[in-house]
Amino acid sequence: MARLSEQEISQIRAKADIVDVIGRYVPLTRKGKSYKCVCPFHDDHDPSMSIAADKQIYKCFVCGAGGNVFMFVQNYEKISFIEAVYKVAEYAGVTLEHTLDVTPRIKDPHLQALHKACREAIEFTHYQLDTLDAKNVKEYLMRRNITEEIIKRFEIGYNPMDDALYRFLHAKKHADDDLVSAGLVRVTSLGMKDVFSHRIMIPIHDEFGEPVGFTARRVAENEEAKYINTTETDIYKKGNLIFNYHRAKQEARKAKKAYLVEGAMDVLALEKVELHNAVATLGTAMTKEQLRLLQLLHVPIVVCYDGDKAGRNATYKFGKMAREAQLPFEIVDNKYGLDPDEVIDVYGKDELRALLDKTISWIDFLFEYLLGRYNLDNYSQKKEFAQEMALEIQALQDDFEKQSYFIRLRELTEFDMQVEQPKEERRAIHQPQPPRQSFLTFPKSGRSHAEHEILSQMLNGIAASNLFKEELGFLKDDTGNKLAMYIIDYYRTHTTLAVAELLDVIREEDVKALLLEIANWELAREDVDMAVLQEAIAKEKSCFLDDKIQLLNKKIRSVNDPMEKAKLAVEKNQLIKEREEWRSAGRK
């Protein structure tokens, strides 16, 4: 991969809106010119992160996390800087000449061999679908509205009878042990036999797009199993996989939601109605690893499991896990008891589209689901129902929704359910709370204020930078002085300063942190104020002269030679005179 130029990085930064990008990861609330959100970099419950749209930076005023759009994505996803740049480019719709291969390099030769075997099995079976032997299979797919476009997109294929796949892979010099380990063939008393003989083949990939196995549908109706999947292998671990994840993740971010269905054929059903943002868990049991992958999409999930009992049980289990993980989701109100493909067969594509638009909340689903599990005519069961519902309702953030659902619960159970006030809030009513600790504290007077004023105004315009360079040229604080030098150097090639761009230039973390402090300073001015800047420079200069005078006083006290004392006294008087001139200039 070729290295991105500074110009390309600047183009991506300029095109990307930090508010839009961060909003893909965490919910934002507008507050004046800026946006607020719960900080994802520490255990935050009261929104403490601020996003400045005008400066294209973010800053948490509790833990201190901050930076530009690249830094947020890099730190949130725990990826390299260059990976973050490519991801932001994708979000911003910037097309780059070179692509970034972020697929982990598989170094284990054994795993490489298994992936290669699966990849060549996909190529072989996909080709076989267009042969004369597969004519009936192809016609079946067409009758099921699985178009050529869908076949190509999902690399659907056909594995012939007579162990054709084994013979092909064996001819390609794959070791028998590798083919068995990949779950493609099995050892029998009659020799090596294809696992998926005479079946429609739908490839399965991991999150990076590496092929790991298949789900295969029977062609002959007399076959016992309608579908069989690859068994657990070193590369196929069902609990770690989500079908179609590698294709659907970008489509989901574009659509700002992802559909979660049960199996591969359900994904294909949504493809039939032009929805490309569907993924499947290849079964109904959600795992923590699968939930983690869904969280990485940073979009709400629309759960569309089958409407039968098993599907509703799976929806309930998913909802419990998702609520605990704070993953936003809605549930399709599937009253038909059918899977998506069956809905198309019985009612047509338009009805599936309409069904997918009919979503209900987790609490609404729970009311229906739990009413089917509990007998409210039985006091003990009614109490259990009320307790479970109350816990879920209490977890809601919206007070209006909370109150509304408690009223509904009271009407159903005749129990007097009320919104429980959090303990912290109850304490707050009776106890004075200390002021919230902030990561950033700025003195409103004194030397630190002067330095902050100088740096802040230098960020505002080149005129301030030039005045600082001509009349002062340094700051005593080492970090502040480094930042001032970065700003001066930046203006050599720019007429205006972009804080987000300057952050990419600075290498020292303490200087970056100071830049973010200055950029978010509550006393910062919007434009250069030369009079105020002159006053701050005078203050800084006079403080510097104070330090020199103090050093001379110590030196005078330590010198015994009268001539040397007199010489130092003259130098001291000159410094005092210069200091008074600067103080006078600062008071004008």
XYZ file of C-alpha atoms in Angstrom:
588
model
C 0.000 0.000 0.000
C 1.344 3.421 -0.976
C 1.772 5.990 1.762
C -0.913 8.658 1.938
C 0.379 12.154 1.282
C -0.188 15.039 3.692
C -2.374 16.586 1.006
C -4.621 13.499 0.900
C -4.878 13.408 4.693
C -5.760 17.116 4.738
C -8.390 16.538 2.048
C -10.004 13.773 4.104
C -9.917 15.889 7.262
C -11.496 18.836 5.457
C -14.247 16.691 3.926
C -15.118 14.813 7.115
C -17.433 16.369 9.692
C -16.365 15.344 13.187
C -19.948 15.674 14.432
C -21.172 13.208 11.815
C -18.329 10.761 12.460
C -18.581 10.759 16.271
C -22.357 10.558 15.911
C -21.870 7.167 14.246
C -20.392 5.885 17.485
C -22.262 7.652 20.306
C -25.537 9.633 20.530
C -24.991 13.413 20.441
C -27.007 16.280 21.899
C -26.697 19.794 20.537
C -25.841 22.489 23.074
C -25.417 25.919 21.507
C -22.650 25.835 18.922
C -21.226 22.564 20.201
C -22.426 19.023 20.830
C -22.306 16.939 24.004
C -22.107 13.200 24.525
C -21.238 10.580 27.084
C -17.482 10.064 26.872
C -16.690 6.558 25.554
C -13.168 6.650 27.008
C -14.108 6.448 30.685
C -17.060 5.330 32.818
C -19.216 8.359 32.089
C -22.902 8.803 32.905
C -23.251 12.574 32.783
C -22.235 13.765 29.275
C -18.772 15.253 29.702
C -17.425 15.200 26.152
C -17.788 18.292 24.001
C -17.490 18.343 20.209
C -16.716 21.703 18.607
C -18.038 21.669 15.049
C -16.303 24.935 14.139
C -12.870 23.707 15.263
C -13.481 20.049 14.331
C -12.155 18.776 17.665
C -13.508 16.918 20.684
C -12.570 17.151 24.352
C -13.665 15.339 27.503
C -13.597 17.697 30.468
C -13.309 14.850 32.968
C -10.783 12.291 31.677
C -9.007 14.659 29.288
C -9.443 12.590 26.118
C -9.402 14.813 23.072
C -8.248 15.314 19.521
C -9.480 15.519 15.948
C -11.634 13.166 13.926
C -8.766 10.749 13.174
C -7.785 10.517 16.836
C -11.345 9.738 17.923
C -11.730 6.862 15.467
C -8.228 5.585 16.216
C -8.795 5.540 19.988
C -12.383 4.289 19.841
C -11.697 1.378 17.498
C -8.161 0.761 18.825
C -6.642 0.804 15.345
C -3.604 2.462 13.789
C -3.621 6.094 12.679
C -3.531 5.178 8.992
C -6.435 2.732 9.436
C -8.384 5.531 11.111
C -7.636 7.869 8.186
C -8.969 5.315 5.697
C -12.068 4.695 7.815
C -12.799 8.435 8.059
C -12.280 8.727 4.290
C -14.895 6.037 3.824
C -17.329 7.866 6.121
C -16.714 11.139 4.272
C -17.118 9.607 0.823
C -13.546 10.384 -0.224
C -12.278 7.985 -2.893
C -8.588 7.192 -2.540
C -6.335 5.916 -5.298
C -4.939 3.202 -3.050
C -6.836 0.851 -0.768
C -5.867 -0.251 2.693
C -5.702 -3.962 3.332
C -6.623 -4.259 6.994
C -7.198 -8.005 6.821
C -5.009 -9.544 9.497
C -2.083 -11.319 7.933
C -2.574 -14.980 8.674
C 0.894 -16.293 9.458
C -0.021 -19.826 10.506
C 0.566 -22.036 7.410
C -2.131 -24.445 8.598
C -4.771 -21.684 8.748
C -3.594 -20.303 5.417
C -4.119 -23.730 3.867
C -7.671 -23.974 5.246
C -8.625 -20.527 3.960
C -7.148 -21.338 0.565
C -9.090 -24.598 0.373
C -12.340 -22.772 1.182
C -11.557 -20.042 -1.339
C -10.939 -22.535 -4.149
C -14.028 -24.511 -3.127
C -16.068 -21.316 -3.587
C -14.595 -20.763 -7.054
C -15.259 -24.362 -8.087
C -18.858 -24.578 -6.835
C -19.729 -21.115 -8.161
C -18.531 -22.203 -11.608
C -20.450 -25.482 -11.388
C -23.744 -23.626 -10.995
C -23.588 -22.635 -14.676
C -22.921 -26.153 -15.957
C -25.484 -28.431 -17.575
C -25.491 -30.712 -14.511
C -26.764 -27.807 -12.398
C -29.550 -26.753 -14.772
C -32.310 -27.858 -12.388
C -30.550 -26.190 -9.454
C -30.265 -22.899 -11.330
C -33.934 -23.072 -12.321
C -34.853 -23.687 -8.676
C -32.925 -20.571 -7.598
C -34.621 -18.493 -10.286
C -38.041 -19.719 -9.123
C -37.077 -18.593 -5.606
C -36.313 -15.107 -6.985
C -32.603 -15.547 -6.260
C -31.368 -13.508 -9.191
C -28.078 -13.631 -11.074
C -27.067 -10.478 -9.205
C -27.654 -12.126 -5.823
C -25.882 -15.308 -6.954
C -22.859 -13.280 -8.006
C -22.833 -11.062 -4.914
C -22.965 -14.016 -2.520
C -20.882 -16.380 -4.703
C -23.594 -19.022 -4.469
C -22.639 -22.339 -6.052
C -23.484 -25.984 -6.516
C -21.455 -28.949 -5.306
C -22.068 -31.888 -7.698
C -22.369 -35.520 -6.742
C -19.596 -38.095 -7.081
C -17.164 -36.196 -4.834
C -16.326 -33.728 -7.580
C -15.146 -31.080 -5.111
C -12.682 -33.449 -3.445
C -11.253 -34.534 -6.796
C -10.861 -30.881 -7.864
C -9.120 -29.799 -4.658
C -6.954 -32.917 -4.615
C -5.844 -32.094 -8.159
C -4.993 -28.584 -6.904
C -2.481 -30.258 -4.542
C -4.417 -29.701 -1.313
C -3.475 -32.219 1.360
C -6.272 -34.554 2.446
C -5.695 -33.604 6.086
C -6.267 -29.930 5.242
C -9.491 -30.700 3.365
C -10.772 -32.694 6.330
C -9.675 -29.947 8.737
C -11.497 -27.354 6.620
C -14.721 -29.354 6.915
C -14.987 -29.912 3.154
C -14.477 -33.686 3.012
C -14.740 -36.574 5.439
C -12.914 -39.873 5.759
C -15.092 -42.947 5.185
C -14.510 -46.651 4.681
C -14.937 -45.937 0.958
C -12.324 -43.193 0.956
C -12.624 -39.403 0.901
C -16.181 -38.121 0.434
C -17.560 -34.601 -0.050
C -19.406 -33.298 3.000
C -21.740 -31.142 0.876
C -22.406 -33.484 -2.040
C -25.340 -32.474 -4.296
C -26.115 -29.265 -2.390
C -26.530 -25.552 -3.065
C -23.484 -23.858 -1.539
C -23.609 -20.482 0.219
C -20.135 -19.376 1.391
C -19.560 -18.038 4.906
C -16.822 -15.488 5.669
C -15.356 -14.020 8.830
C -15.598 -10.326 9.711
C -12.601 -9.537 7.472
C -14.004 -11.313 4.417
C -11.866 -14.459 4.702
C -13.794 -17.601 3.619
C -14.245 -20.043 6.486
C -17.034 -22.451 5.514
C -20.461 -23.003 3.981
C -24.120 -23.335 4.701
C -25.541 -25.812 2.186
C -29.150 -26.488 1.179
C -30.316 -29.846 -0.051
C -31.334 -30.255 -3.696
C -32.952 -33.670 -3.302
C -35.975 -33.500 -1.006
C -35.243 -36.999 0.291
C -32.087 -35.739 2.014
C -32.609 -35.735 5.781
C -31.172 -32.332 6.641
C -32.575 -29.350 4.750
C -29.484 -27.306 5.656
C -26.086 -28.358 6.908
C -23.288 -26.033 7.961
C -19.561 -26.504 8.196
C -18.717 -28.160 11.499
C -16.435 -26.390 13.982
C -12.919 -26.087 12.558
C -9.826 -24.047 13.315
C -11.237 -21.253 11.118
C -14.997 -21.869 11.393
C -16.196 -21.060 14.896
C -19.916 -20.479 14.676
C -20.142 -18.367 17.835
C -17.624 -15.882 16.415
C -19.269 -15.464 13.015
C -22.034 -13.309 11.597
C -23.141 -14.197 8.082
C -22.733 -11.354 5.523
C -21.055 -9.079 8.093
C -18.136 -8.188 5.831
C -20.473 -7.053 3.034
C -23.254 -5.490 5.084
C -21.246 -3.352 7.510
C -20.795 -0.423 5.120
C -24.365 -0.717 3.847
C -25.581 -0.674 7.457
C -23.681 2.514 8.205
C -25.109 4.156 5.099
C -28.638 3.103 6.037
C -28.001 3.922 9.717
C -29.375 0.527 10.765
C -28.746 -3.203 10.339
C -31.299 -5.996 10.076
C -30.573 -9.063 12.196
C -32.116 -12.305 10.901
C -31.681 -15.983 11.722
C -30.092 -17.600 8.681
C -28.426 -17.099 5.330
C -31.664 -17.582 3.364
C -33.275 -14.811 5.439
C -30.452 -12.488 4.390
C -31.104 -13.437 0.765
C -34.815 -12.724 1.286
C -33.994 -9.149 2.301
C -31.678 -8.896 -0.697
C -34.710 -9.674 -2.864
C -36.327 -6.441 -1.644
C -33.122 -4.431 -2.214
C -32.022 -4.355 1.433
C -28.274 -4.980 1.552
C -27.775 -4.287 5.265
C -28.902 -7.636 6.695
C -26.779 -10.053 8.727
C -27.511 -13.429 10.295
C -26.322 -15.316 13.342
C -26.604 -18.684 11.538
C -28.993 -19.847 14.217
C -30.820 -18.249 17.104
C -28.311 -18.316 19.979
C -26.516 -14.966 20.171
C -23.012 -15.029 21.662
C -21.006 -12.249 23.304
C -18.577 -12.198 20.382
C -21.410 -11.802 17.882
C -22.847 -9.007 20.013
C -19.427 -7.309 19.984
C -19.397 -7.408 16.182
C -22.855 -5.839 16.071
C -21.692 -3.097 18.441
C -18.827 -2.296 16.065
C -21.371 -1.363 13.389
C -22.382 1.635 15.551
C -25.926 1.591 14.203
C -29.256 0.500 15.726
C -30.195 -3.130 15.132
C -33.602 -4.119 13.749
C -34.289 -7.652 14.990
C -36.196 -9.715 12.443
C -36.129 -13.242 13.792
C -38.857 -15.657 12.717
C -42.291 -15.062 14.198
C -42.578 -18.603 15.586
C -42.000 -19.585 19.213
C -38.280 -20.302 18.711
C -37.794 -16.968 16.991
C -39.578 -15.047 19.746
C -37.532 -16.841 22.411
C -34.379 -15.881 20.514
C -35.554 -12.268 20.307
C -36.069 -12.232 24.074
C -32.566 -13.585 24.740
C -31.029 -11.122 22.293
C -32.920 -8.223 23.872
C -31.604 -9.082 27.328
C -28.025 -9.150 26.064
C -28.395 -6.019 23.954
C -29.919 -3.998 26.803
C -27.059 -4.987 29.096
C -24.543 -4.001 26.400
C -26.434 -0.736 25.718
C -26.828 -1.667 22.055
C -29.803 0.236 20.566
C -32.344 -1.980 18.831
C -35.939 -2.322 17.676
C -37.964 -5.437 16.948
C -39.990 -6.210 13.840
C -43.560 -6.932 14.906
C -43.832 -10.234 13.024
C -47.385 -11.440 13.569
C -47.261 -13.985 10.757
C -45.139 -16.618 12.479
C -43.167 -16.885 9.215
C -39.571 -16.272 8.193
C -38.844 -13.437 5.694
C -38.687 -15.769 2.686
C -42.041 -17.321 3.612
C -43.565 -13.848 3.910
C -42.512 -13.168 0.302
C -43.891 -16.525 -0.871
C -47.268 -16.015 0.805
C -47.794 -12.249 0.728
C -45.243 -10.857 -1.736
C -42.221 -8.541 -1.604
C -44.212 -5.404 -0.797
C -45.625 -7.025 2.310
C -42.138 -7.976 3.539
C -41.038 -4.377 3.026
C -44.074 -3.148 4.958
C -43.469 -5.700 7.721
C -39.855 -4.588 8.181
C -41.068 -1.018 8.688
C -43.397 -2.094 11.520
C -41.095 -2.088 14.515
C -41.870 -2.026 18.207
C -39.749 -1.173 21.220
C -38.158 -3.678 23.561
C -40.706 -2.866 26.282
C -43.660 -3.314 23.925
C -42.236 -6.668 22.853
C -41.754 -7.685 26.490
C -45.362 -6.939 27.376
C -46.540 -9.284 24.622
C -43.862 -11.923 25.171
C -44.128 -12.166 28.956
C -47.916 -12.153 28.883
C -47.569 -15.373 26.926
C -45.349 -16.861 29.640
C -47.154 -15.774 32.785
C -50.713 -16.444 33.914
C -51.928 -13.182 35.425
C -54.816 -14.984 37.100
C -52.208 -16.569 39.359
C -50.982 -14.088 42.002
C -47.405 -15.433 42.187
C -46.995 -15.397 38.413
C -48.566 -11.950 38.172
C -46.078 -10.707 40.772
C -43.137 -12.207 38.842
C -44.434 -10.625 35.636
C -44.759 -7.221 37.310
C -41.289 -7.426 38.860
C -39.579 -8.355 35.588
C -41.422 -5.649 33.662
C -40.711 -3.042 36.351
C -36.971 -3.712 36.190
C -36.927 -3.247 32.417
C -39.113 -0.118 32.506
C -37.003 1.436 35.252
C -33.932 1.104 33.016
C -35.448 3.482 30.438
C -33.849 6.911 30.127
C -36.957 8.791 29.009
C -39.088 9.750 32.039
C -42.246 10.190 29.955
C -41.921 6.702 28.449
C -41.124 5.308 31.864
C -44.253 6.812 33.414
C -46.416 5.715 30.484
C -45.265 2.105 30.701
C -45.735 2.001 34.477
C -49.331 3.140 33.991
C -49.808 0.316 31.484
C -48.268 -2.179 33.908
C -50.505 -0.962 36.735
C -53.608 -1.388 34.556
C -52.602 -4.967 33.735
C -51.621 -6.099 37.228
C -53.445 -3.683 39.558
C -50.137 -3.270 41.379
C -49.282 0.325 42.247
C -46.053 0.675 40.267
C -44.193 3.990 40.402
C -41.105 5.448 38.786
C -38.226 4.805 41.142
C -35.939 7.745 41.620
C -32.253 6.787 41.396
C -30.464 6.793 44.757
C -28.046 9.421 43.539
C -30.923 11.761 42.678
C -32.621 11.150 46.044
C -29.403 12.065 47.816
C -29.041 15.140 45.642
C -32.386 16.476 46.891
C -31.259 16.381 50.520
C -27.526 16.960 50.260
C -25.583 19.780 48.642
C -23.375 18.383 45.896
C -19.773 19.487 45.401
C -19.032 21.205 42.114
C -18.261 18.764 39.326
C -14.563 18.180 38.906
C -13.242 19.293 35.562
C -10.108 18.075 33.883
C -9.410 21.617 32.711
C -8.910 24.476 35.151
C -7.640 27.839 33.984
C -6.586 30.662 36.325
C -8.516 33.811 35.481
C -5.574 36.049 36.407
C -1.805 35.887 36.741
C 0.858 34.449 34.553
C -0.966 31.307 33.380
C -3.821 33.479 32.202
C -1.406 35.624 30.168
C 0.143 32.571 28.511
C -3.274 31.115 27.724
C -4.366 34.446 26.269
C -1.300 34.643 24.037
C -1.639 31.081 22.747
C -5.386 31.422 22.291
C -5.020 34.551 20.195
C -2.214 32.977 18.164
C -4.702 30.251 17.210
C -7.140 32.956 16.091
C -4.942 34.631 13.519
C -1.532 35.124 11.940
C -1.386 38.755 13.130
C -1.274 37.573 16.749
C 1.432 35.051 15.908
C 3.527 37.739 14.216
C 3.170 40.144 17.170
C 4.213 37.427 19.604
C 7.213 36.557 17.441
C 8.331 40.208 17.177
C 7.792 41.362 20.777
C 8.274 38.252 22.918
C 9.275 35.177 20.930
C 9.138 32.699 23.813
C 7.113 31.455 26.775
C 8.681 30.321 30.000
C 6.538 27.193 30.236
C 8.278 24.553 28.118
C 5.078 22.938 26.807
C 3.522 26.318 26.038
C 6.685 27.440 24.279
C 6.707 24.298 22.088
C 3.090 24.946 21.142
C 3.900 28.555 20.254
C 6.730 27.364 17.992
C 4.398 24.876 16.284
C 1.895 27.664 15.651
C 4.556 29.993 14.223
C 5.836 27.204 11.975
C 2.271 26.376 10.848
C 1.685 29.969 9.716
C 4.728 29.769 7.433
C 2.596 27.745 4.988
C -0.936 28.788 5.992
C -2.800 32.068 6.363
C -5.409 30.645 8.750
C -5.079 27.929 11.367
C -7.168 24.750 11.676
C -6.766 23.216 15.123
C -7.736 19.767 13.811
C -4.940 19.931 11.231
C -2.360 21.261 13.688
C -3.083 18.285 15.953
C -1.796 15.940 13.247
C 1.466 17.892 13.022
C 2.255 17.833 16.749
C 3.989 14.713 18.029
C 4.325 15.409 21.777
C 1.269 14.287 23.755
C 1.623 17.070 26.356
C 1.653 19.700 23.595
C -1.434 18.144 21.988
C -3.183 18.200 25.356
C -2.312 21.869 25.854
C -3.556 22.741 22.364
C -6.900 21.124 23.178
C -7.067 23.000 26.485
C -6.430 26.314 24.747
C -8.895 25.551 21.949
C -11.586 24.796 24.549
C -10.674 27.649 26.928
C -13.838 29.184 28.338
C -12.341 32.692 28.139
C -11.105 32.370 24.555
C -12.004 35.161 22.118
C -13.363 34.459 18.666
C -11.057 36.952 16.929
C -7.665 38.527 17.516
C -7.847 41.442 19.961
C -4.519 43.230 19.554
C -4.973 45.423 22.647
C -5.660 42.437 24.901
C -2.833 40.496 23.268
C -0.418 43.391 23.835
C -1.435 43.458 27.489
C -0.840 39.699 27.840
C 2.568 39.955 26.144
C 3.477 42.840 28.463
C 2.414 40.780 31.463
C 4.471 37.809 30.303
C 7.502 39.999 29.550
C 7.328 41.803 32.897
C 7.074 38.444 34.706
C 10.145 37.266 32.828
C 11.983 40.460 33.852
C 10.862 39.887 37.460
C 12.588 36.513 37.356
C 15.796 38.079 36.004
C 15.722 40.788 38.694
C 15.326 38.147 41.420
C 18.319 36.256 40.047
C 20.391 39.471 40.029
C 19.431 40.194 43.653
C 20.746 36.780 44.664
C 23.914 37.359 42.687
C 24.464 40.826 44.228
C 24.131 39.363 47.732
C 26.700 36.685 46.971
C 29.331 39.028 45.425
C 31.966 40.693 47.666
C 33.773 42.836 45.078
C 32.356 46.440 45.288
C 33.030 47.075 41.583
C 31.182 43.926 40.572
C 28.294 44.823 42.924
C 28.029 48.281 41.336
C 28.025 46.789 37.841
C 25.266 44.338 38.760
C 23.259 47.135 40.400
C 23.348 49.146 37.147
C 22.156 46.082 35.233
C 19.390 45.575 37.796
C 18.213 49.180 37.486
C 18.073 48.829 33.703
C 15.911 45.719 34.075
C 13.622 47.499 36.558
C 13.234 50.394 34.128
C 12.472 47.987 31.268
C 9.967 46.141 33.445
C 8.150 49.366 34.311
C 7.988 50.274 30.633
C 6.401 46.908 29.848
C 3.967 47.295 32.735
C 3.008 50.734 31.467
C 2.519 49.326 27.979
C 0.301 46.615 29.382
C -1.877 49.142 31.229
C -2.548 51.268 28.121
